[in-house]
Tab-separated table of C-alpha atoms and ligand atoms in Angstrom:
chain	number	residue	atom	x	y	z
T	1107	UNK	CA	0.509	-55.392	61.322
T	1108	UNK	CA	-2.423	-58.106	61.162
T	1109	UNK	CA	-3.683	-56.534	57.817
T	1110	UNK	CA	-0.525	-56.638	56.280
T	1111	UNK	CA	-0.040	-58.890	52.835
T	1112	UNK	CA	2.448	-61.875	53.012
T	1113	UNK	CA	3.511	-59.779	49.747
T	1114	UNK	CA	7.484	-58.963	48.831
T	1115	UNK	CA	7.363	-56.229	46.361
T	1116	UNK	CA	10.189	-55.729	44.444
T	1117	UNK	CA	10.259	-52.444	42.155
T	1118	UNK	CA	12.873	-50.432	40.529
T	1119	UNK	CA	13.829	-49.075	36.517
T	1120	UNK	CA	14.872	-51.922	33.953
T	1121	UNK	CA	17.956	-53.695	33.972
T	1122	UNK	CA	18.496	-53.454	38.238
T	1123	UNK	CA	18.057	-57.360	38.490
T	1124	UNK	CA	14.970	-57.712	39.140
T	1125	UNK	CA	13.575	-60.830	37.377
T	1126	UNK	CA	16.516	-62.730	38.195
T	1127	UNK	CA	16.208	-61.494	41.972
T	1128	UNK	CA	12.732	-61.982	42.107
T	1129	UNK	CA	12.816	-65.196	40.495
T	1130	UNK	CA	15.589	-66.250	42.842
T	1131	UNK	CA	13.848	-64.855	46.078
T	1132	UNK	CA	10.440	-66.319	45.276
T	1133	UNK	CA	11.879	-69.861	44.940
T	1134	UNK	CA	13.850	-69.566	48.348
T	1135	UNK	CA	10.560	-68.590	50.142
T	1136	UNK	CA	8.152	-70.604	48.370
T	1137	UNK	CA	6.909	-68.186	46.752
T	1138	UNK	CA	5.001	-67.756	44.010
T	1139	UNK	CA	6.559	-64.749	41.455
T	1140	UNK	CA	4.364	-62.413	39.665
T	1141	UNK	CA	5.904	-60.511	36.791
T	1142	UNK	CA	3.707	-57.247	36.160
T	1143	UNK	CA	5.925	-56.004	33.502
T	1144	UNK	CA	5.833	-59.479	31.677
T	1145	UNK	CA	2.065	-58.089	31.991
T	1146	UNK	CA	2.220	-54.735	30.386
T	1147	UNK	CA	4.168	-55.977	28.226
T	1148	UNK	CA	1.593	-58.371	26.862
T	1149	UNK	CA	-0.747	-55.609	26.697
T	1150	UNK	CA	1.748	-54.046	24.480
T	1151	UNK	CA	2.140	-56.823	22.480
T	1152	UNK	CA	-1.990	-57.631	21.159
T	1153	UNK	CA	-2.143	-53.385	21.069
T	1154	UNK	CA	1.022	-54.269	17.904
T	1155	UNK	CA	-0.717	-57.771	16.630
T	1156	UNK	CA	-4.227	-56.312	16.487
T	1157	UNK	CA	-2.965	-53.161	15.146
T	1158	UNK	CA	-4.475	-51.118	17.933
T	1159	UNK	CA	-2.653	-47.236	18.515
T	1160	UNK	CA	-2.109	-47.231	22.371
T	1161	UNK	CA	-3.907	-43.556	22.239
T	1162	UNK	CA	-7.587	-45.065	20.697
T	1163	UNK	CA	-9.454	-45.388	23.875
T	1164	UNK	CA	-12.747	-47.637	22.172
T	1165	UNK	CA	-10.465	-50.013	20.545
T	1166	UNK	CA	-7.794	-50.467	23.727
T	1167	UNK	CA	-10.771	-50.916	26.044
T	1168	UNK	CA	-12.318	-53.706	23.227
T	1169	UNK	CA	-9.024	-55.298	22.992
T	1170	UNK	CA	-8.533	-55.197	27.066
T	1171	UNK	CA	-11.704	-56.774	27.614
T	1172	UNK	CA	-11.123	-59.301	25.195
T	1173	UNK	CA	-7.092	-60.375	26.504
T	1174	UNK	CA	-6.448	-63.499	28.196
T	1175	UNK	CA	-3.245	-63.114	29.786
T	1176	UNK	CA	-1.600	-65.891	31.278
T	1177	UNK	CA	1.645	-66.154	33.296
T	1178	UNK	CA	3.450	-69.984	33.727
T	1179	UNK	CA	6.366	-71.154	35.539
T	1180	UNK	CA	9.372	-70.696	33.247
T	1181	UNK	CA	9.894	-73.933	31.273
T	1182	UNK	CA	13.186	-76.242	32.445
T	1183	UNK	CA	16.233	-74.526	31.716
T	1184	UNK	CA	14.438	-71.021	30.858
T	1185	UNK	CA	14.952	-67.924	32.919
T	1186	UNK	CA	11.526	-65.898	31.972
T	1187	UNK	CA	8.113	-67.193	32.898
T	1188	UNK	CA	5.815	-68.397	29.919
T	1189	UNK	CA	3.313	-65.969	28.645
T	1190	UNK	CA	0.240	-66.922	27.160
T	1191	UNK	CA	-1.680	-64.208	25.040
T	1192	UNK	CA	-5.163	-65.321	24.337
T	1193	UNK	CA	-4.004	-68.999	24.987
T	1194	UNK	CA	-0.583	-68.589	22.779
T	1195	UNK	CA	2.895	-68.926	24.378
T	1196	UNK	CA	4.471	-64.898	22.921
T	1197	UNK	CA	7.037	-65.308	25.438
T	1198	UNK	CA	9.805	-64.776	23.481
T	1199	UNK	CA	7.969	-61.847	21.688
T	1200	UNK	CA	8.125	-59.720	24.544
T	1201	UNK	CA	11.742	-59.540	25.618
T	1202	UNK	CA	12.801	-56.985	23.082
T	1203	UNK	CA	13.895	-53.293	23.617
T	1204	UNK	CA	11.098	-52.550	21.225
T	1205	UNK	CA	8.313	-53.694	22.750
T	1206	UNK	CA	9.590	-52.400	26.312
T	1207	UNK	CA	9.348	-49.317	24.669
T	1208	UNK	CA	5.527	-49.767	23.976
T	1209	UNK	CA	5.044	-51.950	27.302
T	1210	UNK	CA	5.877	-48.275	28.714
T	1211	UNK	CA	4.538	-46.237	26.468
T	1212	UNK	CA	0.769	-48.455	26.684
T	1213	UNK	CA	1.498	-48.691	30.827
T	1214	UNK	CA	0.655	-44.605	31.027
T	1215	UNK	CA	-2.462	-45.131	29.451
T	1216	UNK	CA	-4.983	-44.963	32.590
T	1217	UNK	CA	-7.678	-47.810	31.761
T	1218	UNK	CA	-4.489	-49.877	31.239
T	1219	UNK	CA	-3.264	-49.736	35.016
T	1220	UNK	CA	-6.730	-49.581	36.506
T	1221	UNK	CA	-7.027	-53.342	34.322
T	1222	UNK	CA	-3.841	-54.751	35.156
T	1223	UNK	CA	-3.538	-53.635	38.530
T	1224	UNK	CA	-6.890	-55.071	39.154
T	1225	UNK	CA	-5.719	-58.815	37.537
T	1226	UNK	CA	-2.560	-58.329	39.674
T	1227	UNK	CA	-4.274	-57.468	43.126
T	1228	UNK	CA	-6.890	-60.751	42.155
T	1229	UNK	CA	-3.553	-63.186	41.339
T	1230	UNK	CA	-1.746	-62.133	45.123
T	1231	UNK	CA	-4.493	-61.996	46.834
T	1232	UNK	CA	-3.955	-65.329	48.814
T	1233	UNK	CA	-0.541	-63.486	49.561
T	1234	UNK	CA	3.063	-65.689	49.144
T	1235	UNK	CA	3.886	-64.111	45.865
T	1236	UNK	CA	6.765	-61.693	45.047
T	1237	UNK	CA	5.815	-59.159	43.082
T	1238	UNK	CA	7.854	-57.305	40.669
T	1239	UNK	CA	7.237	-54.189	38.423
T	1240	UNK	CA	7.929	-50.759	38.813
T	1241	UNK	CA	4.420	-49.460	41.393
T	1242	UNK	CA	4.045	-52.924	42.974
T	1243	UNK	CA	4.767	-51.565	46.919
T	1244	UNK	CA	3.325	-48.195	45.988
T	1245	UNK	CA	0.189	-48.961	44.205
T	1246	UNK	CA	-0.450	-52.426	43.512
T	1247	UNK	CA	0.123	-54.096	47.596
T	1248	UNK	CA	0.544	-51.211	49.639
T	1249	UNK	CA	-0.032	-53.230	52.200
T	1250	UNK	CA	2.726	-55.550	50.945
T	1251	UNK	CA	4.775	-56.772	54.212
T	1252	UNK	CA	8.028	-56.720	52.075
T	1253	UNK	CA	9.350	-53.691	50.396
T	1254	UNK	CA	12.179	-53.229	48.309
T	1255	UNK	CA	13.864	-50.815	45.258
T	1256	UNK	CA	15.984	-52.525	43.644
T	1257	UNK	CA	18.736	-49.941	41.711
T	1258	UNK	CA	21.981	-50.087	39.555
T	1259	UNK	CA	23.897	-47.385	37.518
T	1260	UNK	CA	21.920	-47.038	34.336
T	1261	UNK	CA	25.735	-48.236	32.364
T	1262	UNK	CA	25.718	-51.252	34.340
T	1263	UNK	CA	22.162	-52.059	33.499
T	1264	UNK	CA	22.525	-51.558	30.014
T	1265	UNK	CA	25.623	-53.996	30.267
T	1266	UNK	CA	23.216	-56.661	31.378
T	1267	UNK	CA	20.765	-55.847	28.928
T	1268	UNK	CA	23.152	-56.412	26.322
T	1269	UNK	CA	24.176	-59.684	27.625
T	1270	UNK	CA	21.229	-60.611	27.893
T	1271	UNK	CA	19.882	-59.817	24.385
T	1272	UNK	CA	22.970	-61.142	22.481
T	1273	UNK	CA	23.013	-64.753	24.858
T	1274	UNK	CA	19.678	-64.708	22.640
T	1275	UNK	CA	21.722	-64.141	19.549
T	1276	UNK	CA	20.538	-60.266	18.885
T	1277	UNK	CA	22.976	-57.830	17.433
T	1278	UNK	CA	23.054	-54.950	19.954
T	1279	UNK	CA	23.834	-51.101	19.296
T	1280	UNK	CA	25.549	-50.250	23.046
T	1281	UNK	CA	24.518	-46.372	22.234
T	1282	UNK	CA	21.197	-46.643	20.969
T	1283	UNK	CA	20.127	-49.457	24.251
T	1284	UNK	CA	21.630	-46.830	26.995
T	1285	UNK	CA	18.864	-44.280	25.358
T	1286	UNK	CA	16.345	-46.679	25.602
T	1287	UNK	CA	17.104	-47.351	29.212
T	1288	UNK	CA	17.014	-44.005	30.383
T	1289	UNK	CA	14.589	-43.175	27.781
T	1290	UNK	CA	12.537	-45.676	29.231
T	1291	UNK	CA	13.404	-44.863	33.201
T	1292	UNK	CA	12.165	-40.936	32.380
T	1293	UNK	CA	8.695	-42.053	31.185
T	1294	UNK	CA	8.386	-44.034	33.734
T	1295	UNK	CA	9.526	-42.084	36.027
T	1296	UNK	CA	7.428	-38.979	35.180
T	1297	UNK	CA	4.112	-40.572	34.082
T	1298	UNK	CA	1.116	-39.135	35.833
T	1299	UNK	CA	-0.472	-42.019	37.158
T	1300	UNK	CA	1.676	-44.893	39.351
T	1301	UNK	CA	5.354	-43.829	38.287
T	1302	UNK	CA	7.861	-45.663	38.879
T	1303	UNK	CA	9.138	-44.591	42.325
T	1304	UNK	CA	10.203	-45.737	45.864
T	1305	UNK	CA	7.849	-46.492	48.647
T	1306	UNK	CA	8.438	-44.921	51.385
T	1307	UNK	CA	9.000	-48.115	53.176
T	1308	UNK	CA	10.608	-49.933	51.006
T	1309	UNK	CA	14.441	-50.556	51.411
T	1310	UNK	CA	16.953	-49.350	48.596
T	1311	UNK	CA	19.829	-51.820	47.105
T	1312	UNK	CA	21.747	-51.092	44.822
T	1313	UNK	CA	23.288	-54.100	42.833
T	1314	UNK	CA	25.116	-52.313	40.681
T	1315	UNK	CA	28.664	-54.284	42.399
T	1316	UNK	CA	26.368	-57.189	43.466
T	1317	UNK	CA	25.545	-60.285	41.744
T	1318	UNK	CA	22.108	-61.510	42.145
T	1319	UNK	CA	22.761	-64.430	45.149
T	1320	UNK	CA	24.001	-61.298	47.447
T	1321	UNK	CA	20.461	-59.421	46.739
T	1322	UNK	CA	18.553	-62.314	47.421
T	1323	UNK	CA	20.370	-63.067	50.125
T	1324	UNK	CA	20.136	-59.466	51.511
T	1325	UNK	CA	16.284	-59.639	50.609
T	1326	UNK	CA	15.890	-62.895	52.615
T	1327	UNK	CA	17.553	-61.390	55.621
T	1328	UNK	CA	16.074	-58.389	55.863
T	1329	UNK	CA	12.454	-60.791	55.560
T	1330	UNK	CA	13.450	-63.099	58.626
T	1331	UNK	CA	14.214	-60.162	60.818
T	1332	UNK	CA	11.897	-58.174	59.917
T	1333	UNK	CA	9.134	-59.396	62.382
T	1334	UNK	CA	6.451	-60.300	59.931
T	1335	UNK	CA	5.293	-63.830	59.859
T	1336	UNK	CA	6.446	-65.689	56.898
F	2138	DC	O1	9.784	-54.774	33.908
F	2138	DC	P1	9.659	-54.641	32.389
F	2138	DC	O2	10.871	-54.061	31.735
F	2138	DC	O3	9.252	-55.924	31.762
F	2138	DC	O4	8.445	-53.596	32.179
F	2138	DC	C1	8.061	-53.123	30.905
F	2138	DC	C2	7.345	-51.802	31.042
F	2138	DC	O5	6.088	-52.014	31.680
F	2138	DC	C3	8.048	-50.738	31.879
F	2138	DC	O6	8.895	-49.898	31.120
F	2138	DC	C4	6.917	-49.963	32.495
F	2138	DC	C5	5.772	-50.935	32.539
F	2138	DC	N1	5.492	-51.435	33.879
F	2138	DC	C6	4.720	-50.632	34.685
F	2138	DC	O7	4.361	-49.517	34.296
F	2138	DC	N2	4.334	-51.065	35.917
F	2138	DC	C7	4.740	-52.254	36.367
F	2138	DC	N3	4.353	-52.670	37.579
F	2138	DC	C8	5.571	-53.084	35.569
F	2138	DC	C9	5.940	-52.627	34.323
């Protein structure tokens, strides 16, 4: 137990809750919260700006070791953290279905796991962060104290999504975001390196007929009994 990570990793396909969950949990604990996605995502993002196909391995690795990626405390009033690409705030360039579909599509791409997983492992290494992403207790901590898989039914995900998206004034085809979500899930799922799966360890919830105070709550429980030091 001693060389276990004051770590809560929190992993699971898009749309189970969470960021808000995370978010949520990491402020009850005192926590810090790390968003890999918000990550891979930004990857995703200077791979469109720069113009850079995912596949080209010179120009990824030039572009890789040239990214500053930054991740801020959401601003007052804002749900998302702040993400700074190469010192600019591209926060609200990241949230779309589109670029979650290159955010997964660019996360398969070996030199861009072994590079983010590396930043991630250097940002929790003092431990008291809650990580979230999709191979955070399975690849990322492993030796994270705190294990969970956080699930939904894929409708009820894309229901969120949707909220989401049009509380940000986008018009949303119900349809065409379901694909994407279990479009998205698949990949994920099936990639050869660090898929998206559950640790053996980790506990499943499903929230799929539970609003986010009852996961955190469930999270926090299951942390205070669960022997490890906080
Ligand atoms: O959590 P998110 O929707 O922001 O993640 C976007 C994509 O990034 C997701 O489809 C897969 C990838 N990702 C990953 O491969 N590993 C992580 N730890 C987090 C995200």
């Amino acid at each position: 137990m001693s060389d276990m990570m004051q770590v809560v990793a929190i992993d699971g396909p898009s749309g189970g809750g969470k960021s808000t969950v995370s978010r949520g949990l990491a402020n009850r604990l005192n926590f810090t919260y790390l968003d890999t996605g918000a990550m891979y995502r930004a990857v995703a993002y200077a791979c469109w700006e720069k113009k850079v196909e995912p596949g080209d391995g010179e120009e990824l690795k030039q572009l890789l070791s040239e990214l500053v990626i930054e991740l801020l405390p959401a601003m007052n009033g804002e749900n998302d953290v702040q993400v700074l690409v190469n010192g600019r705030e591209v926060g609200s360039h990241l949230r779309t279905p589109e670029m979650g579909m290159l955010a997964s599509q660019v996360s398969a791409i070996p030199v861009v796991r072994s590079h983010l997983t590396q930043l991630q492992q250097q940002m929790g290494k003092a431990g008291r962060i809650v990580a979230e992403g999709r191979d955070t207790g399975t690849v990322v901590f492993p030796k994270a104290a705190w294990k969970f898989f956080l699930d939904a039914k894929p409708e009820i995900r894309m229901r969120r999504r949707a909220d989401q998206l049009r509380s940000q004034g986008a018009d949303v085809d119900e349809q065409q975001l379901l694909a994407q979500i279990i479009k998205r899930d698949k990949d994920d799922s099936e990639r050869a390196i660090a898929p998206l799966k559950q640790a053996t360890e980790a506990v499943y919830l499903d929230s799929s007929d539970k609003d986010a105070e009852k996961i955190i709550s469930l999270m926090y429980d299951h942390i205070l009994n669960s022997g490890h030091a906080l």
